[in-house]
Coordinates of C-alpha atoms in Angstrom, one line a residue:
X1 CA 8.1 21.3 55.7
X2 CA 4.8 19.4 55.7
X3 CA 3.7 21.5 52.5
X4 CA 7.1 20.4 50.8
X5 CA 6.7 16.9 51.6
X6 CA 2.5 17.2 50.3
X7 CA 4.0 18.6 46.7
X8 CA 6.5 15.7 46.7
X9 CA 3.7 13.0 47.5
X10 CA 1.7 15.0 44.6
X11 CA 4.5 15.1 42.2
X12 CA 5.2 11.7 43.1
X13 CA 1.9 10.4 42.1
X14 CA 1.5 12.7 39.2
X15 CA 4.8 10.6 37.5
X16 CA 3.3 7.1 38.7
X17 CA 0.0 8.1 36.6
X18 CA 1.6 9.0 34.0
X19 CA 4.1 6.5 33.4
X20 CA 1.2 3.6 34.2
X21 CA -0.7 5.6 31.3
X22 CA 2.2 5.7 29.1
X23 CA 2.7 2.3 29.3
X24 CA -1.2 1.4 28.7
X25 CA -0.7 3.0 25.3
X26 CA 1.9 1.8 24.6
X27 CA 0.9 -2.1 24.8
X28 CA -1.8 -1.1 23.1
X29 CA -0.5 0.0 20.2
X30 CA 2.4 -3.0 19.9
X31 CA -1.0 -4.7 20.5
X32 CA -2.3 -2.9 17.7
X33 CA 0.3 -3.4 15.6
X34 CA 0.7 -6.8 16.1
X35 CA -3.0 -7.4 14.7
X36 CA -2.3 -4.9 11.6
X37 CA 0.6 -6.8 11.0
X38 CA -1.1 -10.4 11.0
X39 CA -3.9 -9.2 8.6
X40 CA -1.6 -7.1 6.1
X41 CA 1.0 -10.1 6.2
X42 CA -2.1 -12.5 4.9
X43 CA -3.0 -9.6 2.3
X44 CA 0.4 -9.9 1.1
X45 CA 0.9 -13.8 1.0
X46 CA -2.6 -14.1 -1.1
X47 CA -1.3 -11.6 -3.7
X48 CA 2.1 -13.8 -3.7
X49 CA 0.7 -17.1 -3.9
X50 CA -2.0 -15.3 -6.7
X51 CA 0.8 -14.3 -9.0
X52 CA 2.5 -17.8 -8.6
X53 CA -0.5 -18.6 -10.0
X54 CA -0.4 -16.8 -13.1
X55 CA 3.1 -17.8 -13.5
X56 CA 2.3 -21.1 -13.9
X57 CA -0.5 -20.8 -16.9
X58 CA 1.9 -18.3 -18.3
X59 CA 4.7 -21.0 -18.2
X60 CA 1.9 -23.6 -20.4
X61 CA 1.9 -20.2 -23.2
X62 CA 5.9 -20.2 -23.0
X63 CA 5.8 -23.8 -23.4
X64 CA 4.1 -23.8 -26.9
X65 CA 5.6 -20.5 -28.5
X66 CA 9.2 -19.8 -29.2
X67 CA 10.5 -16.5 -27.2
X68 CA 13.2 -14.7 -28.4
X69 CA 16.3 -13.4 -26.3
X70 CA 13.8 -10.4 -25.1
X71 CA 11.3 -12.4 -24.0
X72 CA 13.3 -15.2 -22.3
X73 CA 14.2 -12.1 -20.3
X74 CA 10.9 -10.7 -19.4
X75 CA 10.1 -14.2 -18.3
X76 CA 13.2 -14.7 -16.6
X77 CA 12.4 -11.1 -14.7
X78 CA 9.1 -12.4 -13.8
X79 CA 10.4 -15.6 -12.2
X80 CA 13.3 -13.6 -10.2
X81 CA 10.2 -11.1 -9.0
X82 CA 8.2 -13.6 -7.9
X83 CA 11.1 -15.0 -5.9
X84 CA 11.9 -12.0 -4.8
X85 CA 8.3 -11.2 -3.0
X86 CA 8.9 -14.6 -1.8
X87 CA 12.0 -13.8 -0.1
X88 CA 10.3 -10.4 1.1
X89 CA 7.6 -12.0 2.8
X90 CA 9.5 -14.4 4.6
X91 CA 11.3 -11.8 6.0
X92 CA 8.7 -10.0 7.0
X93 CA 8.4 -7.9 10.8
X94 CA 6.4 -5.0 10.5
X95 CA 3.7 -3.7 8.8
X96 CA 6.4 -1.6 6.6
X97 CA 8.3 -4.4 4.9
X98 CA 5.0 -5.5 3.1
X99 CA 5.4 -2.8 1.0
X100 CA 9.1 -4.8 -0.7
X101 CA 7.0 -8.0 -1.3
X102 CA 4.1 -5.9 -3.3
X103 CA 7.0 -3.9 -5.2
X104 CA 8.5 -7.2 -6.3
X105 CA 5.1 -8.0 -7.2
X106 CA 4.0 -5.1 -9.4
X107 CA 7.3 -5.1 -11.5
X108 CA 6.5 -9.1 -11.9
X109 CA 3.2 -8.3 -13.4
X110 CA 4.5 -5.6 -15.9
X111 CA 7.2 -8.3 -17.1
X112 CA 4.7 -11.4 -17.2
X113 CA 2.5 -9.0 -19.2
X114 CA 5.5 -8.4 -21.2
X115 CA 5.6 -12.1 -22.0
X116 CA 2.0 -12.5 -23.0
X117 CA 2.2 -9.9 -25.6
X118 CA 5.0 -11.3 -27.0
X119 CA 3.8 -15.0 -27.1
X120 CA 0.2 -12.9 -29.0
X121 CA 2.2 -11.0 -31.2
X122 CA 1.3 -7.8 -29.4
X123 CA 3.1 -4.4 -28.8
X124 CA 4.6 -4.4 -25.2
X125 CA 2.0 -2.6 -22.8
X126 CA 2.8 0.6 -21.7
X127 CA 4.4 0.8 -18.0
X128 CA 1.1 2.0 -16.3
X129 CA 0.1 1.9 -12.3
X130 CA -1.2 -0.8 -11.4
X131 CA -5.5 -1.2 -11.6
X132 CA -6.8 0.7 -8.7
X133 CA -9.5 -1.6 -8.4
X134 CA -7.1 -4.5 -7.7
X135 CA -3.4 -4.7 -8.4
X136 CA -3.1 -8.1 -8.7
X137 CA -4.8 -7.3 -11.9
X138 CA -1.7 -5.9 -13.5
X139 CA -0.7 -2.7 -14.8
X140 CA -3.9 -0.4 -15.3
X141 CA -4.4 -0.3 -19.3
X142 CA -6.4 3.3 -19.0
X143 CA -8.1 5.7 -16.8
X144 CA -11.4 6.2 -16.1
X145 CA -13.8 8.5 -14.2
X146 CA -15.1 6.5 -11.2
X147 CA -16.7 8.0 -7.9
X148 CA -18.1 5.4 -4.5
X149 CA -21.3 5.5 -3.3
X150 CA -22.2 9.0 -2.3
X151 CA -18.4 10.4 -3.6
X152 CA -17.2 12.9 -5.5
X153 CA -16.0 11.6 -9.0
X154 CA -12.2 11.2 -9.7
X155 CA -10.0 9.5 -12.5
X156 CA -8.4 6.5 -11.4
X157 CA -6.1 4.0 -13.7
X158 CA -7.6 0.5 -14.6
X159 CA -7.2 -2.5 -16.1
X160 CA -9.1 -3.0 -19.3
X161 CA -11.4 -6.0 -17.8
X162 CA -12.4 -3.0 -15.0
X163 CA -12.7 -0.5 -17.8
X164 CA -15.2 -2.9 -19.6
X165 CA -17.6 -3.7 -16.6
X166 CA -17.5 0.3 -15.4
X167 CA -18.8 1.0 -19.2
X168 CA -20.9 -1.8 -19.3
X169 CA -22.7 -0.4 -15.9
X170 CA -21.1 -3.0 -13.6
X171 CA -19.1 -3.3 -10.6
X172 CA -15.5 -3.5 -11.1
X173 CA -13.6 -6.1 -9.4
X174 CA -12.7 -4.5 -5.9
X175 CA -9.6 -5.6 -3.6
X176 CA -11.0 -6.4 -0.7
X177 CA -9.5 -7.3 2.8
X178 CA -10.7 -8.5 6.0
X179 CA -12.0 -5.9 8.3
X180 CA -13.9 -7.5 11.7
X181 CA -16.4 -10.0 11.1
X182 CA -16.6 -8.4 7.3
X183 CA -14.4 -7.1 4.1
X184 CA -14.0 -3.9 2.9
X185 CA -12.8 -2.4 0.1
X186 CA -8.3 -2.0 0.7
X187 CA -8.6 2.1 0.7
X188 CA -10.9 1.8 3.9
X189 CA -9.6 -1.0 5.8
X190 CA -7.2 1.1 7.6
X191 CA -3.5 2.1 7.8
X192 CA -1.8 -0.7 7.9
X193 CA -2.4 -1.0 4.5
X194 CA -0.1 1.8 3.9
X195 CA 2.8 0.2 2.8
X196 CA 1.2 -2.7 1.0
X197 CA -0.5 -0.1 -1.6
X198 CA 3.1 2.0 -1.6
X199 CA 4.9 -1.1 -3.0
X200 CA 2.8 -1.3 -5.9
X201 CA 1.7 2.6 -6.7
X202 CA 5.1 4.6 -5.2
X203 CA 6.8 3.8 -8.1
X204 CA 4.9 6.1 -10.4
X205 CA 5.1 9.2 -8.0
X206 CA 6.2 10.9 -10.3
X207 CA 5.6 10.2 -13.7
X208 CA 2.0 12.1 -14.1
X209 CA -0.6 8.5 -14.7
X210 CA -1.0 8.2 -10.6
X211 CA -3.9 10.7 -9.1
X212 CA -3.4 13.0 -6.4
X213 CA -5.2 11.2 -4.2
X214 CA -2.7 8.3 -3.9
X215 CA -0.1 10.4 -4.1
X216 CA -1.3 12.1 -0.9
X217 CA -2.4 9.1 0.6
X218 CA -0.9 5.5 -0.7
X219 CA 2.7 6.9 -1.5
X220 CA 3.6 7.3 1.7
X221 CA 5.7 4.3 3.9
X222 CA 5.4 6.5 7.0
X223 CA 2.0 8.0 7.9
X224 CA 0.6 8.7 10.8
X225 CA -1.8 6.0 11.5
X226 CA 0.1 4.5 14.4
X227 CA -0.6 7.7 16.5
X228 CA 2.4 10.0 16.4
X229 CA 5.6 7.5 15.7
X230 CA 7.6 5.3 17.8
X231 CA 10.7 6.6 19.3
X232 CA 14.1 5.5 18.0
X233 CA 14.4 2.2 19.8
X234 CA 13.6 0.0 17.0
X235 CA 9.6 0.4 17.5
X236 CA 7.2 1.4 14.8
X237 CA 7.8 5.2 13.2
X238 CA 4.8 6.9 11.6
X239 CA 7.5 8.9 9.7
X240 CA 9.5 6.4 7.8
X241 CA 12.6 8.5 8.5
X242 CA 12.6 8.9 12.1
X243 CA 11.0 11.4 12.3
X244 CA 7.0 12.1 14.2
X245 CA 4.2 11.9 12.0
X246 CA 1.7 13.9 14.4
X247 CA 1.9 17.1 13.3
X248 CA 3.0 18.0 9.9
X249 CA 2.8 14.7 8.1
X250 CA 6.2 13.4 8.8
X251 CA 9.5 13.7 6.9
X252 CA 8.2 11.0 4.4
X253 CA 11.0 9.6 3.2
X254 CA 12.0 8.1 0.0
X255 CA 8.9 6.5 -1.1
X256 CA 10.6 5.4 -4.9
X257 CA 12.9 2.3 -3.0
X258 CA 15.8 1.7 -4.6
X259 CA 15.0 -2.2 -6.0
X260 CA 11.5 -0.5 -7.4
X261 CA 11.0 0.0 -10.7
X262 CA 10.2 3.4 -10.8
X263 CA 8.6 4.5 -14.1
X264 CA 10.0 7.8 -14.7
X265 CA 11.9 8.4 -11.9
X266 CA 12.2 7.8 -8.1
X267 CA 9.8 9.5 -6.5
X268 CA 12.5 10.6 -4.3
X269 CA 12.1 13.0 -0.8
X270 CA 9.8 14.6 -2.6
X271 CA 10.1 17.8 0.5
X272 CA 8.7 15.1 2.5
X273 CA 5.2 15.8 2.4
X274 CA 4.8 18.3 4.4
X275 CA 2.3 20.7 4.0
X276 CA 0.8 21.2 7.9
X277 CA -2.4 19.6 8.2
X278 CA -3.0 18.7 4.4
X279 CA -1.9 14.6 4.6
X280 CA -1.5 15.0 8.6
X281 CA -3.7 13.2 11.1
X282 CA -5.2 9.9 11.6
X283 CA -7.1 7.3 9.7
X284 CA -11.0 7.2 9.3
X285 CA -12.7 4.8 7.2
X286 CA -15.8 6.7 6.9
X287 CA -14.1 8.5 3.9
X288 CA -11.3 10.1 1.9
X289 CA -10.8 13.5 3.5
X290 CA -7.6 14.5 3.4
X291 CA -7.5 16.7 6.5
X292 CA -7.4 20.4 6.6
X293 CA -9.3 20.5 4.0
X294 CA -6.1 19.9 1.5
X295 CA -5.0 17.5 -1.0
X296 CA -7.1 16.2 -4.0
X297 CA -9.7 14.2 -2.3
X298 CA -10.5 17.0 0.6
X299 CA -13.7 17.9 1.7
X300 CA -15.3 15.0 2.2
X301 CA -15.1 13.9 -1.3
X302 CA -15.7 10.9 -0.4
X303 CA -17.7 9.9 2.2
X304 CA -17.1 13.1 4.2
X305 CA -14.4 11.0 7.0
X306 CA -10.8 11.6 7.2
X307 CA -8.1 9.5 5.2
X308 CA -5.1 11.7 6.8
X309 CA -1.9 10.6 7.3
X310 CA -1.9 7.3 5.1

């Protein structure tokens, strides 16, 4: 009898523990995600208040050249985009709706830059990613063969001011985001940055001009970065369709959206990313490993850390 009531004390504490520990974690990561989703939010509302920005010197070129019923619409599509990331943002709750104000934003860029080569008399730009330097720079205009500081070298699209300074031997204009007392570079600030690069790349999945990197990587709404998914009670999922993102990369969902523009084709289920280990794990800004020793940037390519499950 004693012995029975010793294992029921035990057992007793055992569950106490656990559920104190459970709990621990789990303010810690709302904690966590509460922070992510100040900083990402700010991200978001400086590349909103940016294109405005453009918007209005582009409506001074508008003013002083005649469009015709094409290009009334490309500046009409612009205006409704902007509004639209507008909208987005204000609506914003979680680190995963970013990624509907920066795919409002990268169609608004193709269409402004639409209108500018109309007002110059220029062939309409090809629909290209945006610059992987910087989005807010517009669709890319080529690629190039680029490689950080002690990386291996991969092809990445750019715009063409980027593609000048990389041939002239300069730095090309970096997106950079707040990251402690410092800024860093978007691609290592961490995952909640997930879904603010999906909105603008996701769209190109699969139409060949995005590398495998970001496909493995930036394409993803769900990733595992928040430790294994929240449960189905409204909380924060790594997998982005309910699923767990701990093991096997998650379910991944449907990364094309269906108000993106798409460029070839919604990048659809796609299998969902799995591939075991390959995309799977957690976030390490030290580099660009993609875990397992899979995907495009593995290896350590660059820097040698892990850039799992983004």
């Amino acid at each position: 009898m004693e012995l029975l009531i010793l294992v029921l004390v035990i057992g007793a504490v055992v569950l106490v523990v656990r559920t104190v520990n459970r709990n621990r974690e789990r303010q810690a990561l709302e904690s966590r995600r509460a922070a992510d989703l100040v900083e990402v939010r700010k991200v978001a509302d400086e590349d909103v208040t940016r294109f405005g920005e453009d918007l209005q010197r582009l409506d001074t070129d508008v003013l002083t050249a005649e469009l015709d019923d094409a290009g009334r619409q490309d500046y009409q599509r612009a205006l409704d985009s902007y509004e639209s990331a507008k909208e987005s943002l204000a609506r914003v709750t979680d680190p995963d709706d970013v990624r509907h104000v920066t795919e409002a934003l990268e169609d608004g860029r193709y269409a402004a830059a639409c209108v500018r080569a109309r007002v110059d008399g220029r062939p309409l730009p090809t629909r290209r990613p945006p610059c992987f330097f910087n989005p807010a720079h517009g669709p890319s205009t080529t690629d190039v063969q680029w490689s950080p500081p002690g990386g291996e070298e991969r092809q990445v699209p750019v715009c063409a001011a980027d593609a000048d300074r990389l041939a002239q031997g300069a730095d090309p204009d970096v997106r950079t985001v707040r990251q402690g007392v410092g800024r860093v570079p978007y691609w290592e600030a961490g995952p909640a940055y997930g879904s603010w690069a999906s909105g603008y790349f996701s769209g190109y999945a699969t139409s060949g001009l995005v590398p495998a990197f970001l496909l493995s990587t930036m394409l993803m709404p769900g990733w595992g970065g928040y430790g294994g998914g929240w449960d189905g009670d409204g909380g924060y999922d790594g997998s982005g369709d309910g699923g767990d993102n701990g093991g096997d990369g998650g379910d991944g969902g449907d990364n094309g959206g269906d108000g993106g523009y798409d460029g070839g084709g919604d990048s659809g289920d796609g299998g969902g990313y799995d591939g075991g280990g390959d995309a799977g794990g957690g976030w390490d800004p030290g580099g660009w490993d993609l875990g397992g020793g899979g995907g495009d940037f593995g290896g350590g390519d660059f820097g040698g850390g892990d850039f799992g499950g983004f």
